[in-house]
Coordinates of C-alpha atoms and ligand atoms in Angstrom, one line a residue:
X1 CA 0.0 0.0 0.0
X2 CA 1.1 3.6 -0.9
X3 CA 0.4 6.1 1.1
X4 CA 0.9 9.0 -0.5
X5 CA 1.3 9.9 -3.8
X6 CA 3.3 13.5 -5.1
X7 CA 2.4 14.3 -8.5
X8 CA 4.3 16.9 -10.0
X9 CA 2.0 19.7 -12.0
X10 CA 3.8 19.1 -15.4
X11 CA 2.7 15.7 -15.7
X12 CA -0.8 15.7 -13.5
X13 CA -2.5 15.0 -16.9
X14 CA -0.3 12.9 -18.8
X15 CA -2.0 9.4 -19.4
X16 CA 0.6 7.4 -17.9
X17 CA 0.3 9.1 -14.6
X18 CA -3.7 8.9 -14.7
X19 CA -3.4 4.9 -15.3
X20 CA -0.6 5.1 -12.5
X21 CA -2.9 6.6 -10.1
X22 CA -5.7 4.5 -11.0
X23 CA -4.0 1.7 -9.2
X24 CA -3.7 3.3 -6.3
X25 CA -7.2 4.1 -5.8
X26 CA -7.0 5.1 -1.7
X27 CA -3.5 7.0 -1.8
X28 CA -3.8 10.8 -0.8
X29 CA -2.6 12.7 -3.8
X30 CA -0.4 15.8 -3.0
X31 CA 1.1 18.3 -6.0
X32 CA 4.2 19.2 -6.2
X33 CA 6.1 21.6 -8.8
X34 CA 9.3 19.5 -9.0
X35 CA 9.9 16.1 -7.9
X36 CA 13.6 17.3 -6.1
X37 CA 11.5 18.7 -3.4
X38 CA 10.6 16.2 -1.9
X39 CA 13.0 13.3 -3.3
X40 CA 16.2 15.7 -2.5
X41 CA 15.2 17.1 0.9
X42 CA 17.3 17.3 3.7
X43 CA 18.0 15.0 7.3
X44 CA 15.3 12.3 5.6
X45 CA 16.1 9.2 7.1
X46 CA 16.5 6.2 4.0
X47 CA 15.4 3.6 6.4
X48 CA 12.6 4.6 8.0
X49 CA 11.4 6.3 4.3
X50 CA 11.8 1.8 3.6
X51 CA 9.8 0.8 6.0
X52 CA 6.9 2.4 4.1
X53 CA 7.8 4.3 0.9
X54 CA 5.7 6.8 -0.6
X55 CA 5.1 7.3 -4.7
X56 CA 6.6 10.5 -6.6
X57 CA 5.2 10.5 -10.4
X58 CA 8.0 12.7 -12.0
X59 CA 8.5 14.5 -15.4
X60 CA 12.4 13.7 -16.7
X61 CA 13.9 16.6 -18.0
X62 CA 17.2 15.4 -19.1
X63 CA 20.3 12.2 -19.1
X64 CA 17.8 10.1 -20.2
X65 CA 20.2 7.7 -22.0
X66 CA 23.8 7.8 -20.2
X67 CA 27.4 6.1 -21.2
X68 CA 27.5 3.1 -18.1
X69 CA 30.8 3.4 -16.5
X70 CA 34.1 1.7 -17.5
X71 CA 34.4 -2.1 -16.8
X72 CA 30.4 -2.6 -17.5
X73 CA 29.5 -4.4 -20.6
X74 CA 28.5 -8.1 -22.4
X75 CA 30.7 -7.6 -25.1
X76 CA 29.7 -4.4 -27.1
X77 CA 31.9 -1.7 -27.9
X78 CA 29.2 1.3 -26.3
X79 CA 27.2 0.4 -23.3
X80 CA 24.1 2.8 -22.2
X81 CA 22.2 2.8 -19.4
X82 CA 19.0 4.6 -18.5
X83 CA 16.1 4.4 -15.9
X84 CA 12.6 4.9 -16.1
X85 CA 12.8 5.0 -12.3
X86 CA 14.8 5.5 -9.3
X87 CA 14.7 3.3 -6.0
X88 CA 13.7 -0.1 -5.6
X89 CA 10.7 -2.3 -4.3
X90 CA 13.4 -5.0 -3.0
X91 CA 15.9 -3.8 -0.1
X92 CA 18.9 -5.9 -0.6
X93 CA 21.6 -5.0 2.3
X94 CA 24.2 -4.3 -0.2
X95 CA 22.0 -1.8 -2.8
X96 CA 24.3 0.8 -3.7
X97 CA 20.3 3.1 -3.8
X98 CA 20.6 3.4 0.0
X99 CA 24.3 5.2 -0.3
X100 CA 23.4 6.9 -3.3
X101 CA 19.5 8.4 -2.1
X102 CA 18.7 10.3 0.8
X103 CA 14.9 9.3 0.1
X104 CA 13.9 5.8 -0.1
X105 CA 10.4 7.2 -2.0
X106 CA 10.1 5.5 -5.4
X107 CA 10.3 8.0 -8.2
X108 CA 8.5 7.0 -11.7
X109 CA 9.0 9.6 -14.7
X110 CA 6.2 9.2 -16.4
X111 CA 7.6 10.8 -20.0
X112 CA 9.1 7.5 -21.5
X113 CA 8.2 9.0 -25.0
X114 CA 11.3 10.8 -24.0
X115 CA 13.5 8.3 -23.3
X116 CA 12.6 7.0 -26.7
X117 CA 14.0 10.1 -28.5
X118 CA 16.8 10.1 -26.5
X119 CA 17.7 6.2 -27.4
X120 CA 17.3 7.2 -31.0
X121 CA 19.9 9.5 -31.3
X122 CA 22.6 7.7 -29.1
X123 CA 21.9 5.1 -31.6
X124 CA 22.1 7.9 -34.5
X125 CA 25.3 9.2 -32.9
X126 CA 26.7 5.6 -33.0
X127 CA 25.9 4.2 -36.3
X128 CA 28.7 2.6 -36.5
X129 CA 28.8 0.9 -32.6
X130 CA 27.8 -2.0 -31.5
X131 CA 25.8 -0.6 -28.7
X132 CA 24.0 -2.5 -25.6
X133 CA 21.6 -0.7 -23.4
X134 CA 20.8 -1.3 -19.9
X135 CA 17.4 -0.6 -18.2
X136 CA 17.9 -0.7 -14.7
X137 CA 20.3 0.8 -13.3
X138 CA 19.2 2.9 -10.5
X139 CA 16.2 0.7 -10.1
X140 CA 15.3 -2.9 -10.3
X141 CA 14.2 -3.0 -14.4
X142 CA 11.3 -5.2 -14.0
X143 CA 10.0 -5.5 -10.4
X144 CA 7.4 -2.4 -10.6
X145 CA 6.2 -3.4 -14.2
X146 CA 3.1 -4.3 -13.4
X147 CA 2.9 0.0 -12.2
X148 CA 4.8 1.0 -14.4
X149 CA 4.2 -0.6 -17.7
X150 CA 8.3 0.7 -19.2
X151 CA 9.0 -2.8 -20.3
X152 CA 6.4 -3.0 -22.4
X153 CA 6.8 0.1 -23.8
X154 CA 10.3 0.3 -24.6
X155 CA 10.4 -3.6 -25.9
X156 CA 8.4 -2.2 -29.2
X157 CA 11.2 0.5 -29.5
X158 CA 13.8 -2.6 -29.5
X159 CA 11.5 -4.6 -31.8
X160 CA 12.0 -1.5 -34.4
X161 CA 16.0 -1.7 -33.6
X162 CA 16.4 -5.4 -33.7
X163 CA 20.4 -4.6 -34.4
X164 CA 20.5 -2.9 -30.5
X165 CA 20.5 -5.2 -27.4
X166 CA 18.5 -4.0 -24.4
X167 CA 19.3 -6.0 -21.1
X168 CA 16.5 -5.9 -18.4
X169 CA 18.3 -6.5 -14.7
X170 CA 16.6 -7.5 -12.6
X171 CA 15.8 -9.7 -9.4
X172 CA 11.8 -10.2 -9.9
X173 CA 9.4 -13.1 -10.9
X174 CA 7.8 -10.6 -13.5
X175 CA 6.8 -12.5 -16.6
X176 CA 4.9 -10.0 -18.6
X177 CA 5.0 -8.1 -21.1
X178 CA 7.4 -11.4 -22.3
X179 CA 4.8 -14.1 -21.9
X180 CA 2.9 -12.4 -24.4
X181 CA 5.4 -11.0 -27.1
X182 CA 7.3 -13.1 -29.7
X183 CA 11.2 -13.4 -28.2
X184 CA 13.2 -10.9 -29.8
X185 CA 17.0 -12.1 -30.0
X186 CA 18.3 -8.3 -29.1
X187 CA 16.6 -8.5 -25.6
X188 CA 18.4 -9.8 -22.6
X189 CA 16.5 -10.8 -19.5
X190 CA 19.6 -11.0 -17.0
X191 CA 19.3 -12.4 -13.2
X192 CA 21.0 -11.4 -10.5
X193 CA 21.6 -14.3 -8.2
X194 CA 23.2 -15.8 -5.2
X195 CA 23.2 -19.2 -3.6
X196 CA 20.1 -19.3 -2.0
X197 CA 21.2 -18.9 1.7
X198 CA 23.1 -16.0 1.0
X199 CA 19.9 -14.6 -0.8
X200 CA 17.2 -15.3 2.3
X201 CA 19.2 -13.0 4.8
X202 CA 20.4 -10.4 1.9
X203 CA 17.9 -9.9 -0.8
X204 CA 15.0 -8.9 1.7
X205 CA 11.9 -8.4 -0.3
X206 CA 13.4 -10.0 -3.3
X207 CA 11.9 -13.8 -4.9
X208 CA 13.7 -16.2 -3.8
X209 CA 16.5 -17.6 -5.8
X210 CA 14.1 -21.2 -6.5
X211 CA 11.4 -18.8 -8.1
X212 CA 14.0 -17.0 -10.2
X213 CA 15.2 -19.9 -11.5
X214 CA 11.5 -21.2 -12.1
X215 CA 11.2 -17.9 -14.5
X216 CA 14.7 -17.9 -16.3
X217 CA 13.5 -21.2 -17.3
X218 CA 9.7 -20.7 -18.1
X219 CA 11.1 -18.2 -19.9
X220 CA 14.6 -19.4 -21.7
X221 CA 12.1 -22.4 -23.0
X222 CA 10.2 -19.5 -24.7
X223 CA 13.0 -18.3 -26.4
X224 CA 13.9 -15.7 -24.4
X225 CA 18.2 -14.5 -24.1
X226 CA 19.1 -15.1 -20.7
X227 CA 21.6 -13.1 -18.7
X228 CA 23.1 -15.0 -15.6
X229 CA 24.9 -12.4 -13.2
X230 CA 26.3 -13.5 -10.1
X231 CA 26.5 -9.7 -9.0
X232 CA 27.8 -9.0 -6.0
X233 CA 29.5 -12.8 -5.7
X234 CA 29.4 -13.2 -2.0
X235 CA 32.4 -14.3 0.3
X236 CA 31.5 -16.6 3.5
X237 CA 31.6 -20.0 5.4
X238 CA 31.3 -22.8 2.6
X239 CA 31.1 -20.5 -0.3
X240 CA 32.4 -23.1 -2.8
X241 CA 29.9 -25.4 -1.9
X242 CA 26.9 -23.4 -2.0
X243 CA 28.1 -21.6 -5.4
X244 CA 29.1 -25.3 -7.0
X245 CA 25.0 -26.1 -5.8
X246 CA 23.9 -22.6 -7.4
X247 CA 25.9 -23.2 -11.0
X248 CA 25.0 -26.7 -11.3
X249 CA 21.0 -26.2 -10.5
X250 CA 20.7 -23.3 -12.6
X251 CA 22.9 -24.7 -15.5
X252 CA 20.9 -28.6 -15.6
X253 CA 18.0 -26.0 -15.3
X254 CA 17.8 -24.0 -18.1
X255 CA 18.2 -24.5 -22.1
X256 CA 21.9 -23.7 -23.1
X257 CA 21.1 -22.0 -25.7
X258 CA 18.8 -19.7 -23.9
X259 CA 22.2 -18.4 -22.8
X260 CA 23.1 -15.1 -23.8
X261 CA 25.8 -14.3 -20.9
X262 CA 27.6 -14.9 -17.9
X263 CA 28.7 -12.1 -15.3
X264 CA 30.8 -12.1 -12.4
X265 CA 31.0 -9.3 -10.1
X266 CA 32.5 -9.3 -6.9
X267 CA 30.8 -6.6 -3.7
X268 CA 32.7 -3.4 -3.9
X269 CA 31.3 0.2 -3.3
X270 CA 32.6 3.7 -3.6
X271 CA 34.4 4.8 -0.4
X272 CA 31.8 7.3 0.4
X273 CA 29.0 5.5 -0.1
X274 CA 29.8 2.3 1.8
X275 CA 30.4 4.4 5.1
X276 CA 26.6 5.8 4.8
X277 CA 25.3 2.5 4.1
X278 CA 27.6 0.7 7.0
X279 CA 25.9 3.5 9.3
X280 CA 22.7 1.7 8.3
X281 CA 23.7 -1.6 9.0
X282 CA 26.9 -1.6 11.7
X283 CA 26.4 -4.9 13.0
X284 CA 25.7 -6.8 9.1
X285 CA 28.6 -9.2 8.7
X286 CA 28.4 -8.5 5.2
X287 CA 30.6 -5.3 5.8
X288 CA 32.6 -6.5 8.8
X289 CA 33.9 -9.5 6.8
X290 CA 37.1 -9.6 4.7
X291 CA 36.9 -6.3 3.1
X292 CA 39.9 -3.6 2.2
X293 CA 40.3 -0.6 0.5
X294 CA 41.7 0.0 -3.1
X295 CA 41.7 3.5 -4.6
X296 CA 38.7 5.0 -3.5
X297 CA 36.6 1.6 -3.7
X298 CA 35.6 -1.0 -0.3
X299 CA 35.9 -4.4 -1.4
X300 CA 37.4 -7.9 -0.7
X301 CA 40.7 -8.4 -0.9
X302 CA 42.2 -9.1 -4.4
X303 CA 42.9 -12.7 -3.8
X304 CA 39.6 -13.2 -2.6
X305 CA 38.3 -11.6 -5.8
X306 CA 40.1 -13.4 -8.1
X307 CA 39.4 -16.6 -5.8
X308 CA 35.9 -16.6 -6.1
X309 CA 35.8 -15.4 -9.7
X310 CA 38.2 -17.5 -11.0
X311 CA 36.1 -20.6 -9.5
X312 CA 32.6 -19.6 -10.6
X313 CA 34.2 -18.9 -14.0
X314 CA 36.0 -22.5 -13.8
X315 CA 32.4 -24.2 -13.0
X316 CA 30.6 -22.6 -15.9
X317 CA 32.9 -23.1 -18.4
X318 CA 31.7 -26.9 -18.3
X319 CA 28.6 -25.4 -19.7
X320 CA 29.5 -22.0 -21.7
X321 CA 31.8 -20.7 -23.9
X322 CA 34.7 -18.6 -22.5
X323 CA 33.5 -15.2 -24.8
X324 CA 30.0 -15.5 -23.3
X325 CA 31.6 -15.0 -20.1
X326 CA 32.0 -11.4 -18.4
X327 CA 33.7 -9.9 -15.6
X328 CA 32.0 -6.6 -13.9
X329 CA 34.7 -4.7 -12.5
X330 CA 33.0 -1.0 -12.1
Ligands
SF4_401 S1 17.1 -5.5 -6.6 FE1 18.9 -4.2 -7.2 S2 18.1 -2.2 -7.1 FE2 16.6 -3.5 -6.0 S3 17.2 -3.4 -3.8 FE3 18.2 -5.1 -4.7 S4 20.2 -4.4 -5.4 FE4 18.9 -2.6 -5.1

């Protein structure tokens, strides 16, 4: 349930934000003039905002289509990213959204028509590119779709550009719009997962990691491209074992062929943002346990790093190709 819903005046009669709010039927509707009022106020406590988030329905003005950083990519010579919205349904301990926001509120801009025009010319401005796009980076891509209707919308603008990949990212169970559209081979539905112990005590809110698979394989036997990304890989007591469970149920679980990639990342956050987020959660092992600093990132130690990827990397090469494999190293 959503309490409260702010609507900014630009957008109060645009038809996305009328079927928005016509799912929220018994939210108190306040108007705003921009969303930054409310989203970017100050002393607003992320975690008690969590508990209980309230809706913003936003116009974007501008960066709708954004270079990802360095180290992020599946192979194509540009990567893009862009977000439809910011914040998350889920509340995963290590979300880099509770270091980066002060506001936990879920902010939807309403104007995708926008982020259409915007995709258009990145792609005009990179003719020559192979380019990949990524929905979902300061959101979970697909876990509000059934609010925000953005897959659906922006899967016909891939359907027109069938030489562009678009990965969705996400964590959720969501089957539509791809249960009813014809597979496209540009689009990428990619997974983040974690052995499934790791998952129950840090992907709070999130499917399980037996439900995910369910999907990625409902929905590889379609003919859906699947993404596999084992983003943040997490260090702990019988790691190997509990990854060497994860790779073998998932690969025996899903068509091959369904495969489209294979990412490795390992938990690292900017300096900055992990001591805002540790204030959160001083006493979560997650960021008392073998972690250092390099440059101006907080991760685990290099061998640790290379440890864990290496090994993943070694198990799924028994059932993928070594260029289908990625490492994530933003
Ligand atoms: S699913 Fe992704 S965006 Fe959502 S809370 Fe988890 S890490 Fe953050």
């Amino acid at each position: 349930m959503i309490e409260t819903i702010y609507v900014e005046d630009a957008i109060k009669n645009h038809p996305r934000t009328k079927f928005i709010l016509k799912k929220f039927k018994k939210s108190r509707i306040i108007a705003i003039n921009k969303y930054v009022e409310i989203f970017n106020k100050r002393n607003q406590n992320f975690r008690i905002q969590k508990a209980n988030p309230n809706l913003i329905l936003a116009h974007k003005k501008d960066s709708f289509v954004l270079p990802t950083p360095e180290g992020f990519g599946i192979g194509s010579s540009k990567n893009f990213y862009f977000s439809h919205m910011y914040n998350c349904i889920y509340d995963c301990r290590y979300c880099f959204l509770q270091g980066m926001y002060s506001s936990a509120y879920y902010v939807i801009f309403v104007n995708f028509e926008d982020f259409e025009i915007a995709l258009k010319k990145t792609i005009e401005n990179n003719l020559s590119s192979k380019l990949t796009f990524f929905s979902g980076y300061d959101c979970d891509s697909l876990a509000f779709e059934n609010v925000t209707g953005f897959a659906k919308h922006i899967l016909s603008f891939f359907k027109k550009h069938p030489q562009f990949e678009i990965e969705f990212r996400t964590k959720s169970i969501q089957k539509e719009p791809f249960l009813s559209t014809k597979p496209m081979r540009n689009v990428i539905l990619a997974y983040s997962l974690m052995p499934e112990l790791m998952s129950s005590s840090l992907d709070n809110k999130a499917p399980s990691i037996s439900k995910r698979i369910r999907v990625i394989s409902e929905l590889a036997s379609r003919g859906w491209k699947i993404g596999l990304r084992f983003d943040p890989l997490i260090h702990g007591k019988n790691w190997k074992k509990l990854y060497q469970e994860l790779l073998d149920n998932i690969y025996n679980n899903i068509s091959l062929d369904s495969l489209h990639s294979v990412s490795f990342g390992s938990l690292r956050f900017p300096k900055r943002m992990f001591k805002d987020i540790f204030k959160l959660y001083p006493n979560e092992p997650l960021f008392t346990g073998p972690l250092s600093h390099k440059n101006k990132m907080i991760s685990y130690d290099i061998e640790i790093e290379e440890e864990m990827t290496s090994f993943c990397k070694n198990l799924s090469l028994k059932y993928v190709n070594e260029d289908q494999i990625f490492k994530c190293s933003i």
